[in-house]
Coordinates of C-alpha atoms in Angstrom, one line a residue:
X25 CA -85.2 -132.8 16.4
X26 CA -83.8 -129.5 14.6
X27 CA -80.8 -130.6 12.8
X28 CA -80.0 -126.9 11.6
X29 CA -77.1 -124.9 12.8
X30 CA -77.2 -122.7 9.9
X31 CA -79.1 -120.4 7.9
X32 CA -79.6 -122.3 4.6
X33 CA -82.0 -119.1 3.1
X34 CA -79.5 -119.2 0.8
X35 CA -79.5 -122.4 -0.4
X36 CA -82.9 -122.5 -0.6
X37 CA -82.5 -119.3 -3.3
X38 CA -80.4 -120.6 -5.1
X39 CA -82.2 -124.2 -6.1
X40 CA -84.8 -121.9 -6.6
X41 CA -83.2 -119.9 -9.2
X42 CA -81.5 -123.0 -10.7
X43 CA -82.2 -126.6 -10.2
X44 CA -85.0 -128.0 -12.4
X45 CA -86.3 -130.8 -10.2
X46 CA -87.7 -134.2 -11.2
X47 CA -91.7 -134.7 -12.2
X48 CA -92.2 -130.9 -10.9
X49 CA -94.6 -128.1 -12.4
X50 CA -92.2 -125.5 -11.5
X51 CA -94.9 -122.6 -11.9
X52 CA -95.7 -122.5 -8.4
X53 CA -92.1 -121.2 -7.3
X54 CA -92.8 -118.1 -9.0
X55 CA -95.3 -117.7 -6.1
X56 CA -92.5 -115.6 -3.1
X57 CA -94.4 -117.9 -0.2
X58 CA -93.6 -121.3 -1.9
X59 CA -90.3 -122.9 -1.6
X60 CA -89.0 -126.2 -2.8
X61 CA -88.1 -128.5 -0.5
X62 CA -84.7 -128.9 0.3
X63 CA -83.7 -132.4 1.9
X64 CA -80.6 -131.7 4.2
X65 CA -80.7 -134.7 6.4
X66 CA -82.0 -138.4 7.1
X67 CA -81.2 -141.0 9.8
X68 CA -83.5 -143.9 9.8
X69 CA -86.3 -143.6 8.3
X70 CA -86.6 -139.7 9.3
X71 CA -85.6 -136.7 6.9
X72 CA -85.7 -132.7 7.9
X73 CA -85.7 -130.4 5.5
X74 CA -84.0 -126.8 5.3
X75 CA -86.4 -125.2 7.0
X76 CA -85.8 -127.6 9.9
X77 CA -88.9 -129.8 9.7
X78 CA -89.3 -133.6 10.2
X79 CA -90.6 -135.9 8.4
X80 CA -91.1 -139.5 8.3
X81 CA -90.1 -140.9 4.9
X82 CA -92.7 -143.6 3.6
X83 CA -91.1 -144.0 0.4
X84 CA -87.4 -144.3 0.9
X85 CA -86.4 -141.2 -1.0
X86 CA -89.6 -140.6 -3.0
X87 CA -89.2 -143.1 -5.3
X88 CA -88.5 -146.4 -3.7
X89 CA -84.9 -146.1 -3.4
X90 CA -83.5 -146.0 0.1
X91 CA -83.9 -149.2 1.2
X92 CA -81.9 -149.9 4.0
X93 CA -82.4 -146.5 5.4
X94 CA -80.4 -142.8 5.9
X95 CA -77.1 -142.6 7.5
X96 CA -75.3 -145.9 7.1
X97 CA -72.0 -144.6 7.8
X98 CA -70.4 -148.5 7.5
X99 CA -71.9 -147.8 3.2
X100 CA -70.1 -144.1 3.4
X101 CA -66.9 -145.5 4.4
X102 CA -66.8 -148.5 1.9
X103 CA -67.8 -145.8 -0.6
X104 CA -65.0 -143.8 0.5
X105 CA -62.5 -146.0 0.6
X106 CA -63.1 -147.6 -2.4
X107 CA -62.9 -144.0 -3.9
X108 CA -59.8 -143.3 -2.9
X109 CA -58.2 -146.7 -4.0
X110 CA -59.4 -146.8 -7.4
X111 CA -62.9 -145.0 -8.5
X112 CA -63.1 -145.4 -12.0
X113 CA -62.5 -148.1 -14.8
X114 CA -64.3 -148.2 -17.8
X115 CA -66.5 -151.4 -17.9
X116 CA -64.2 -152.9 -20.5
X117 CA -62.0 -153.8 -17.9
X118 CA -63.0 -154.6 -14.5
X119 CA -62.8 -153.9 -10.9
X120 CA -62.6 -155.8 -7.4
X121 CA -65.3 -154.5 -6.5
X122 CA -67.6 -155.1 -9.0
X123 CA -66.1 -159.0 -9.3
X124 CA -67.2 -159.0 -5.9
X125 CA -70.3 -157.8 -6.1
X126 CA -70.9 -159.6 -9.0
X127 CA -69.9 -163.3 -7.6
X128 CA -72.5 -162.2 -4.3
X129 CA -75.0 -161.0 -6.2
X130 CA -75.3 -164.2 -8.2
X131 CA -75.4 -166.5 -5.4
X132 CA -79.2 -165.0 -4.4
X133 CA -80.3 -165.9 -8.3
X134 CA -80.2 -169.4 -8.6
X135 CA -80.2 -170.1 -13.1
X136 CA -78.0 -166.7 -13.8
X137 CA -74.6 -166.2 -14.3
X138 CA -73.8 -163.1 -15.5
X139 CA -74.1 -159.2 -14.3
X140 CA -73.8 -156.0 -17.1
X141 CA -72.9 -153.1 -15.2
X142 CA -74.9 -149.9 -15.5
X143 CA -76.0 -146.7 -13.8
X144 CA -79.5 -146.2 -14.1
X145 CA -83.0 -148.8 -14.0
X146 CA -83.4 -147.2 -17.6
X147 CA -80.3 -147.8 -18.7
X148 CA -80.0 -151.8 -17.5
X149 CA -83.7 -152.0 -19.3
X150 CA -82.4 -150.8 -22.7
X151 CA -79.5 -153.0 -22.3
X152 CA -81.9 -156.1 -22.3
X153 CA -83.8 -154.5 -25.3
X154 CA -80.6 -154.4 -27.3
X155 CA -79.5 -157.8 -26.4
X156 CA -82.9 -159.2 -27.7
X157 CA -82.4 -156.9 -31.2
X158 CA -78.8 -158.5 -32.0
X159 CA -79.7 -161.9 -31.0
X160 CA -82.7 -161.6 -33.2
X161 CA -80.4 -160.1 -35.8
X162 CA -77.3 -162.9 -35.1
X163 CA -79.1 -165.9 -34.2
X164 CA -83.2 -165.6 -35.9
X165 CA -82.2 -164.3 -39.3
X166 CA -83.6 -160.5 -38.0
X167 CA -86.7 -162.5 -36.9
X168 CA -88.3 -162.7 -33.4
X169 CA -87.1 -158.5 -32.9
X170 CA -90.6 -157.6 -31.1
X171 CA -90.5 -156.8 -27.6
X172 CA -94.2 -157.0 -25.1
X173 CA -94.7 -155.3 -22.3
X174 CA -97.5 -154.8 -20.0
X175 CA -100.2 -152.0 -19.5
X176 CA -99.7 -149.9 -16.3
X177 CA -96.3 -151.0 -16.0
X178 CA -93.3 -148.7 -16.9
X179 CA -89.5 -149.6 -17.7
X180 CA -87.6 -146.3 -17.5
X181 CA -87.5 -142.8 -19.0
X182 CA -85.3 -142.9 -22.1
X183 CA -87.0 -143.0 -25.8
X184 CA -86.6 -146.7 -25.9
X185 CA -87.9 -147.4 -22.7
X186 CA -90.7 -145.1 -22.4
X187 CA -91.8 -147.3 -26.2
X188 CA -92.2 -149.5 -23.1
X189 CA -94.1 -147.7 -21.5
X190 CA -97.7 -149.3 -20.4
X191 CA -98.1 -145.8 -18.6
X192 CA -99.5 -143.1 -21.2
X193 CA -98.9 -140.3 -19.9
X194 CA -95.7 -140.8 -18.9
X195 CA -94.8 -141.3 -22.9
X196 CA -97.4 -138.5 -24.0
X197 CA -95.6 -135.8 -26.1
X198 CA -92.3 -137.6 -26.0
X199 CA -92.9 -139.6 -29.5
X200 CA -92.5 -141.1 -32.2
X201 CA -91.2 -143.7 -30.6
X202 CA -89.3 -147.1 -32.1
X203 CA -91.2 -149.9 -34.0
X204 CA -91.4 -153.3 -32.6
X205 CA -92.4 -152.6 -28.8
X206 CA -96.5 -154.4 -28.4
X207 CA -98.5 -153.7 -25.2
X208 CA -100.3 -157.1 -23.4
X209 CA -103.3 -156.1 -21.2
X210 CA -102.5 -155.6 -17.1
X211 CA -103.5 -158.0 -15.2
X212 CA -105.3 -156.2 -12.3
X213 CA -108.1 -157.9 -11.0
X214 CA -109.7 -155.1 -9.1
X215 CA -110.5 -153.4 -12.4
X216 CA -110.8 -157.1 -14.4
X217 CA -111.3 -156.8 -18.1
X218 CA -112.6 -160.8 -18.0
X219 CA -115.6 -162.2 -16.0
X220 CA -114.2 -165.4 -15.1
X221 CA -112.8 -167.3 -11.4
X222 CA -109.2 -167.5 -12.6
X223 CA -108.3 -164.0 -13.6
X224 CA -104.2 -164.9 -13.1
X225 CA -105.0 -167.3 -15.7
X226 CA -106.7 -165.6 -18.0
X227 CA -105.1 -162.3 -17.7
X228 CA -101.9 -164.5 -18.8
X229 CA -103.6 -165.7 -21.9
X230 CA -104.5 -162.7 -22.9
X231 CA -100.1 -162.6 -23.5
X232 CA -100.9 -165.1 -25.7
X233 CA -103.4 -164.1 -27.9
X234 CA -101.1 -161.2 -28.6
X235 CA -98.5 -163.3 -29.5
X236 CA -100.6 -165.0 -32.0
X237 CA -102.2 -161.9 -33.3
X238 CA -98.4 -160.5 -34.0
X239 CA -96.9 -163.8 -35.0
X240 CA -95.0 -165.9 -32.8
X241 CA -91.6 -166.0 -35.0
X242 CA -91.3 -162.1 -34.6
X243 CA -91.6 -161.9 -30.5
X244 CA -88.0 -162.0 -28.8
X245 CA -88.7 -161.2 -25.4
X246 CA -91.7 -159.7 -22.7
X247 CA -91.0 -157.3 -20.2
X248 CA -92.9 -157.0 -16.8
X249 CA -92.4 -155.9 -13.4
X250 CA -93.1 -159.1 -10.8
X251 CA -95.2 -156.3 -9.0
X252 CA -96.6 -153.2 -11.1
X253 CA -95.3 -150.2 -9.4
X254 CA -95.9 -146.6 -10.3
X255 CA -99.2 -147.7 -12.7
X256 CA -100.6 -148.6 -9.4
X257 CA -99.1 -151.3 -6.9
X258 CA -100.2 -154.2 -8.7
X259 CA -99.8 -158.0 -7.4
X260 CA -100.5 -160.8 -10.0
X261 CA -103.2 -162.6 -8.9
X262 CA -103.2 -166.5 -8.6
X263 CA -101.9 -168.7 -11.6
X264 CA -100.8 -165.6 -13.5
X265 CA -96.9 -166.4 -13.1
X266 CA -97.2 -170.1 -13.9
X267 CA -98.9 -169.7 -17.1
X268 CA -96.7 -166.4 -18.3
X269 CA -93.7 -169.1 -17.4
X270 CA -95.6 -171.9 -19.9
X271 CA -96.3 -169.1 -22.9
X272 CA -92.9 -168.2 -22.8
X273 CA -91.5 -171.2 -23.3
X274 CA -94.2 -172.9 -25.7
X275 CA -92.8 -169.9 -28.1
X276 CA -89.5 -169.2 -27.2
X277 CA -89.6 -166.0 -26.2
X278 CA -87.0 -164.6 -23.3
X279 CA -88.6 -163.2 -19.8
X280 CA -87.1 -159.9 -18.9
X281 CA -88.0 -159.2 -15.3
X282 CA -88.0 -155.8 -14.5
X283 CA -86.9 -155.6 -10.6
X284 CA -85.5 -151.5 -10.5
X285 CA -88.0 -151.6 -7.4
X286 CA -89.0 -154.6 -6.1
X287 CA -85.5 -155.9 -5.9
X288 CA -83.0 -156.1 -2.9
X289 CA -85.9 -157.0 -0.9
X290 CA -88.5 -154.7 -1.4
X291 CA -91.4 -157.5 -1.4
X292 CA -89.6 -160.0 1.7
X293 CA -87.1 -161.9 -1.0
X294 CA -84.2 -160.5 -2.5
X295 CA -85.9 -160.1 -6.1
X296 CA -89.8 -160.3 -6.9
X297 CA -90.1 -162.8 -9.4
X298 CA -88.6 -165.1 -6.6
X299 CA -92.1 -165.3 -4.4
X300 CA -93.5 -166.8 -7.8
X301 CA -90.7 -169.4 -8.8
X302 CA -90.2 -168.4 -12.6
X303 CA -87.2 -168.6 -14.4
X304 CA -86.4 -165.1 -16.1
X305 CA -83.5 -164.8 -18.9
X306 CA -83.2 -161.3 -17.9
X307 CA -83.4 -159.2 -14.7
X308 CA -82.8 -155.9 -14.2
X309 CA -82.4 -154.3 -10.7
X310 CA -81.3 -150.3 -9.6
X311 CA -82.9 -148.1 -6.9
X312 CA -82.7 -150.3 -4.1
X313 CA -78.9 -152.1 -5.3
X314 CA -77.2 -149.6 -3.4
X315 CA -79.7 -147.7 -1.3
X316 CA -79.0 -144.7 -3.2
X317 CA -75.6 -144.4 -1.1
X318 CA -74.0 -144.9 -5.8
X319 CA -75.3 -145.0 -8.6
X320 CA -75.6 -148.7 -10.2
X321 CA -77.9 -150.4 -11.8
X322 CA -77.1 -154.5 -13.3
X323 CA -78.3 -156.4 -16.0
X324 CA -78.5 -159.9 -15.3
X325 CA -78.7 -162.7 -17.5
X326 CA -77.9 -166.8 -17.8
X327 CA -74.7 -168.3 -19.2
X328 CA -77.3 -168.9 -22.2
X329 CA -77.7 -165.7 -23.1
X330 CA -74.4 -164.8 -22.3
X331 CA -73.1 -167.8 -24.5
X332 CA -75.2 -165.9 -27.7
X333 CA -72.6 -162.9 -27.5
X334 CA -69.6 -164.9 -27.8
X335 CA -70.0 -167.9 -30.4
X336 CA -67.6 -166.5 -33.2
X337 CA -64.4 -164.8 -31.8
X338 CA -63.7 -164.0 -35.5
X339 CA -66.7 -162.4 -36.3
X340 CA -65.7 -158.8 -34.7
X341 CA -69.7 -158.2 -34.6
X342 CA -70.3 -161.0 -32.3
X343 CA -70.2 -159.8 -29.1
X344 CA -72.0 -156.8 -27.0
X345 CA -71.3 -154.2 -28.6
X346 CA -72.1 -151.9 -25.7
X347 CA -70.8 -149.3 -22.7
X348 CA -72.4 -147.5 -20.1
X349 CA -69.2 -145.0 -18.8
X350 CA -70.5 -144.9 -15.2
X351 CA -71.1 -148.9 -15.0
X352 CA -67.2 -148.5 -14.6
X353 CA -67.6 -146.5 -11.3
X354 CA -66.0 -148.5 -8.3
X355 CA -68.6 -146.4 -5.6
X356 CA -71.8 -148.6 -6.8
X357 CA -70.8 -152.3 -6.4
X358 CA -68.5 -151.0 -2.9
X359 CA -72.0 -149.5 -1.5
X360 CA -74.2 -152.4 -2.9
X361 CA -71.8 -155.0 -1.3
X362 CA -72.5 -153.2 1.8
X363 CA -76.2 -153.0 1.6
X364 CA -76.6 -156.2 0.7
X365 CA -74.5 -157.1 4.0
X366 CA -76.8 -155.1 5.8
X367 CA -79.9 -156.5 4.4
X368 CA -78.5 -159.9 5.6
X369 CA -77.1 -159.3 9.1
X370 CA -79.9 -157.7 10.4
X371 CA -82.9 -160.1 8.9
X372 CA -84.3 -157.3 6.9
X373 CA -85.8 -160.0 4.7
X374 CA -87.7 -160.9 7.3
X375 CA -88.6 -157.5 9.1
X376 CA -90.4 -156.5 5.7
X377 CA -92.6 -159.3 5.4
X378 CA -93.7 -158.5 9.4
X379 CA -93.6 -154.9 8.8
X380 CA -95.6 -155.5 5.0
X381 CA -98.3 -157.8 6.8
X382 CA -98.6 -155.0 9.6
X383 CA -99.2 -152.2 6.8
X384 CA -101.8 -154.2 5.0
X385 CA -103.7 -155.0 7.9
X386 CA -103.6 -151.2 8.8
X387 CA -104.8 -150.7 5.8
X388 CA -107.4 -152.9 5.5
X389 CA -108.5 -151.4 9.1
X390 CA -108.6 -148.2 7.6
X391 CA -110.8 -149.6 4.5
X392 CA -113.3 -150.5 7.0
X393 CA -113.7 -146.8 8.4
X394 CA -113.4 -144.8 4.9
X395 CA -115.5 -146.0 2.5
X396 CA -113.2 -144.1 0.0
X397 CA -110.9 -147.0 0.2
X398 CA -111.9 -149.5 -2.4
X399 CA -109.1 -151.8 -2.8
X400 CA -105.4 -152.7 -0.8
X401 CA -102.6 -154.4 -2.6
X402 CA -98.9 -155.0 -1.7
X403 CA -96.1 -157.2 -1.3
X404 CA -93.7 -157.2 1.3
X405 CA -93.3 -153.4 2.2
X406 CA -94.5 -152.2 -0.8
X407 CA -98.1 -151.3 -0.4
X408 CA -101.0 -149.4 -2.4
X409 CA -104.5 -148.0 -1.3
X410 CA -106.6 -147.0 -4.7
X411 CA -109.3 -144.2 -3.4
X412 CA -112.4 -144.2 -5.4
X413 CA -115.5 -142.1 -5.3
X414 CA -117.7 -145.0 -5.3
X415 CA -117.3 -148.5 -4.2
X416 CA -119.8 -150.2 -6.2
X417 CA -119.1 -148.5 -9.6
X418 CA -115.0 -148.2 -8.5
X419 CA -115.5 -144.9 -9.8
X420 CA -112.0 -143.5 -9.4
X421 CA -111.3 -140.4 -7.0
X422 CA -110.6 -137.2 -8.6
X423 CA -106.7 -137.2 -8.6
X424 CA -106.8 -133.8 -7.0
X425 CA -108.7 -135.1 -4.1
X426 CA -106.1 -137.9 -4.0
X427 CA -102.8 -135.0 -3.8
X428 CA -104.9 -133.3 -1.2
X429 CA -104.2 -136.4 0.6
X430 CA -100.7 -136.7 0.1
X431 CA -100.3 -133.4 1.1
X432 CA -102.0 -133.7 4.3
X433 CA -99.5 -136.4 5.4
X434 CA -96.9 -134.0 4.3
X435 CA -98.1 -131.3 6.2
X436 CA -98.3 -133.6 9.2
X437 CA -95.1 -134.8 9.1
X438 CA -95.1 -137.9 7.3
X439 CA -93.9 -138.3 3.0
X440 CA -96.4 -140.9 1.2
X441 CA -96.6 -141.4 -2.6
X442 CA -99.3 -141.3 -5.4
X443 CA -99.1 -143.1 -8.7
X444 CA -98.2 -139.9 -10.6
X445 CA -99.0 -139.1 -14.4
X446 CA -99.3 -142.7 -14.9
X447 CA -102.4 -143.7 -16.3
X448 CA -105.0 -140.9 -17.6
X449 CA -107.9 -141.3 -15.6
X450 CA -106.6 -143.3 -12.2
X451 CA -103.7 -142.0 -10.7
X452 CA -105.5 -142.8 -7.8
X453 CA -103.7 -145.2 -5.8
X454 CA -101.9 -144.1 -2.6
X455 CA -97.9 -145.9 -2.5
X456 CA -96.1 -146.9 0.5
X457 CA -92.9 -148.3 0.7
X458 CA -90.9 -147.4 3.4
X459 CA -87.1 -148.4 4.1
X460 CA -86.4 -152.2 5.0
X461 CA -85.7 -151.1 8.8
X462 CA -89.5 -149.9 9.8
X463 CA -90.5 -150.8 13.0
X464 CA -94.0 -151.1 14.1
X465 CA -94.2 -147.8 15.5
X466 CA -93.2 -146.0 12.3
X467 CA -95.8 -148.0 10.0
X468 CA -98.5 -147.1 12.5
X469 CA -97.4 -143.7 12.3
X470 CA -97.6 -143.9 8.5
X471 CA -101.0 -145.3 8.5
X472 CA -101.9 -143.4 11.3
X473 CA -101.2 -139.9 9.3
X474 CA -103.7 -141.5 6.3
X475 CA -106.4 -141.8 8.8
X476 CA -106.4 -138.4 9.6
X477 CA -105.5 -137.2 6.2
X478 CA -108.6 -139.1 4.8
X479 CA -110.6 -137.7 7.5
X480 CA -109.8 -134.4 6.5
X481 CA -110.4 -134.7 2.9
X482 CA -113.4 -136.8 2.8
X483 CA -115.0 -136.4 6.3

């Protein structure tokens, strides 16, 4: 299908000229015969570019975002009508919309109560992190102000964030960064840092020996994603959850859950940490809230947390002393009411843990025929391949072998990921995570395109 009617040279010149994209070395434009790519259409799960070609789209917008698929017109007109009603109050006051949203949203989160408003997955993760600094401040004396987060995982793309960063080289070059953020060690088991039968378990320890190395009275909360995403498409093994749950409570530190990607149903569940039945004090959630159809992102807490902010009405320090301007945009909680209607009339849940279970079995299949296929991870449709160069040592690939791969399925039609200046060394893990609505065809198309690609690579 050629969705052009018009010449878009133009168009195509002028991002050229003007637009600095996202993660992009833009030294190859200055090359006449390479382009950017210019997305002017998507239905489904397919997208065509300005040049008229079509793709399939295996990560719902490049980055995990799209999950109920392109052109939901029933999400552009509660958008649009929405906007023309009322489209803007700052967060101080509050909307119907986002009292809506708000009151739905909470009824898939059994233990929270409350939802912060925001724009950006960053943005609700630095809300957290000052949350946990002024109840340190109001309620420990200035104690318990240290925040853990995980190597491989990664938090967002603002100063305080990227101090979260368990990616380096997504935080090379961009210090000095704040005091008080700690890294724990990851807790993937194909690349185990412990000989021992329960990895989950002993991974999790290794939180705790942290905790006691820094001090137990100076940790406020730990960060990490219920599945690592960009540093590599990491599931917790076995045990893991249930013991991070115990250390968390033995020393009273908070749980932030990251879930800007595996939430709204990414992994089969509405949030991630659900498949493992802990209790988080925090979640954050973006990306996938709204499809991408508004910007919104929501910090989530408990009526305990909440409770900390409002103890002392006299005290005019008390409370949250915080705004994000665009958390007061109507568009984002009218789209993700929508979505999240979606998700549920058309059992989306569901189709992504049929449609997951397919892609890891492909997958796997494909593991047996390329023996530069050493491990397959995923939850729900969010799925990993890590290419190495040798199976026994899990030497990893060369990252430009890797790209050559991506590219292929490009080429051929079909847009598949790569973890991406991530971790120096192994950004070598193929990503899939197509939108919610992927039938079997498409995910044999998907995994269809990496069979060839790896043939054509490797041979």
């Amino acid at each position: 299908m050629n969705t052009m009617t018009n010449d878009l040279s133009g168009v195509i010149a002028a991002d050229k000229a003007h637009v600095w994209h996202h993660l992009s070395q833009h030294k190859q434009y200055e090359n006449e015969a390479i382009d950017p790519r210019v997305i002017v259409e998507g239905k489904g799960l397919r997208v065509w570019d300005a040049k008229g070609k079509e793709y399939i789209d295996a990560v719902s917008g490049a980055v995990w975002t799209v999950n109920v698929g392109y052109g939901r017109e029933s999400i552009a007109k509660a958008v649009s009508d929405q906007l023309i009603k009322m489209n803007y109050f700052a967060g101080s006051g509050g909307t119907v919309p986002g009292a809506l949203f708000a009151e739905k949203l909470i009824s898939k989160m059994p233990g929270l109560s409350r939802v912060y408003y925001s724009n950006s997955g960053s943005e609700a993760n630095e809300k957290v992190y000052k949350m946990v600094r002024q109840i340190s401040h109001r309620h420990h004396g200035g104690r318990k102000n240290k925040i853990l987060y995980r190597e491989r995982d990664y938090h967002g793309t603002t100063i305080a964030a990227l101090a979260t960063s368990g990616q380096k080289e997504r935080a090379m070059q961009y210090g000095p960064y704040p005091e008080g953020f700690v890294m724990v060690p990851h807790c993937l088991e194909y690349r185990k840092q412990w000989d021992v039968e329960n990895y989950g378990e002993r991974a999790a320890d290794a939180i705790e020996e942290v905790i006691l190395r820094e001090g137990a009275d100076t940790i406020g909360a730990l960060v990490l994603e219920p599945v690592t995403a960009g540093g590599g498409v990491i599931v917790p093994p076995k045990g893991y959850w249930e013991r991070v749950q115990e250390i968390c409570k033995k020393y009273d530190i908070l749980l932030h859950i990251d879930e800007v990607v595996c939430g709204l149903g990414r992994t089969g569940v509405w949030f991630g940490y659900q498949n493992y039945g802990i209790k988080p004090d925090f979640v954050t959630m973006a990306k996938g809230v709204a499809s991408g159809y508004a910007a919104i992102s929501c910090t989530v807490t408990t009526e305990a947390i909440f409770g900390m902010f409002k103890d002392d009405a006299a005290d005019p320090m008390s409370y949250f002393r915080d705004i994000s301007t665009f958390g007061g945009c109507a568009s984002g909680p009218a789209a993700a009411l929508e979505n999240m209607r979606i998700i549920e009339d058309e059992g989306l849940l569901d189709n992504t843990l049929k449609m997951g279970a397919r892609t890891i079995a492909n997958l796997q299949a494909l593991m047996e025929k390329h023996k530069v296929i050493g491990d397959v991870r995923g939850a729900g449709l969010f799925c990993g391949a890590e290419l190495v160069a040798d199976r026994i040592t899990k030497e990893p690939m060369d990252e430009k072998k890797v790209a050559a791969v991506v590219a292929d399925c490009n080429a051929n039609g079909v847009i598949i990921g790569m973890t991406n200046r991530s971790i120096p060394g192994l950004n070598n893990t193929l990503c899939l995570s197509p939108a919610l609505i992927a039938t079997a065809d498409d995910i044999d198309a998907i995994t269809g395109a990496i069979d060839n690609a790896l043939t054509r690579v490797f041979g």
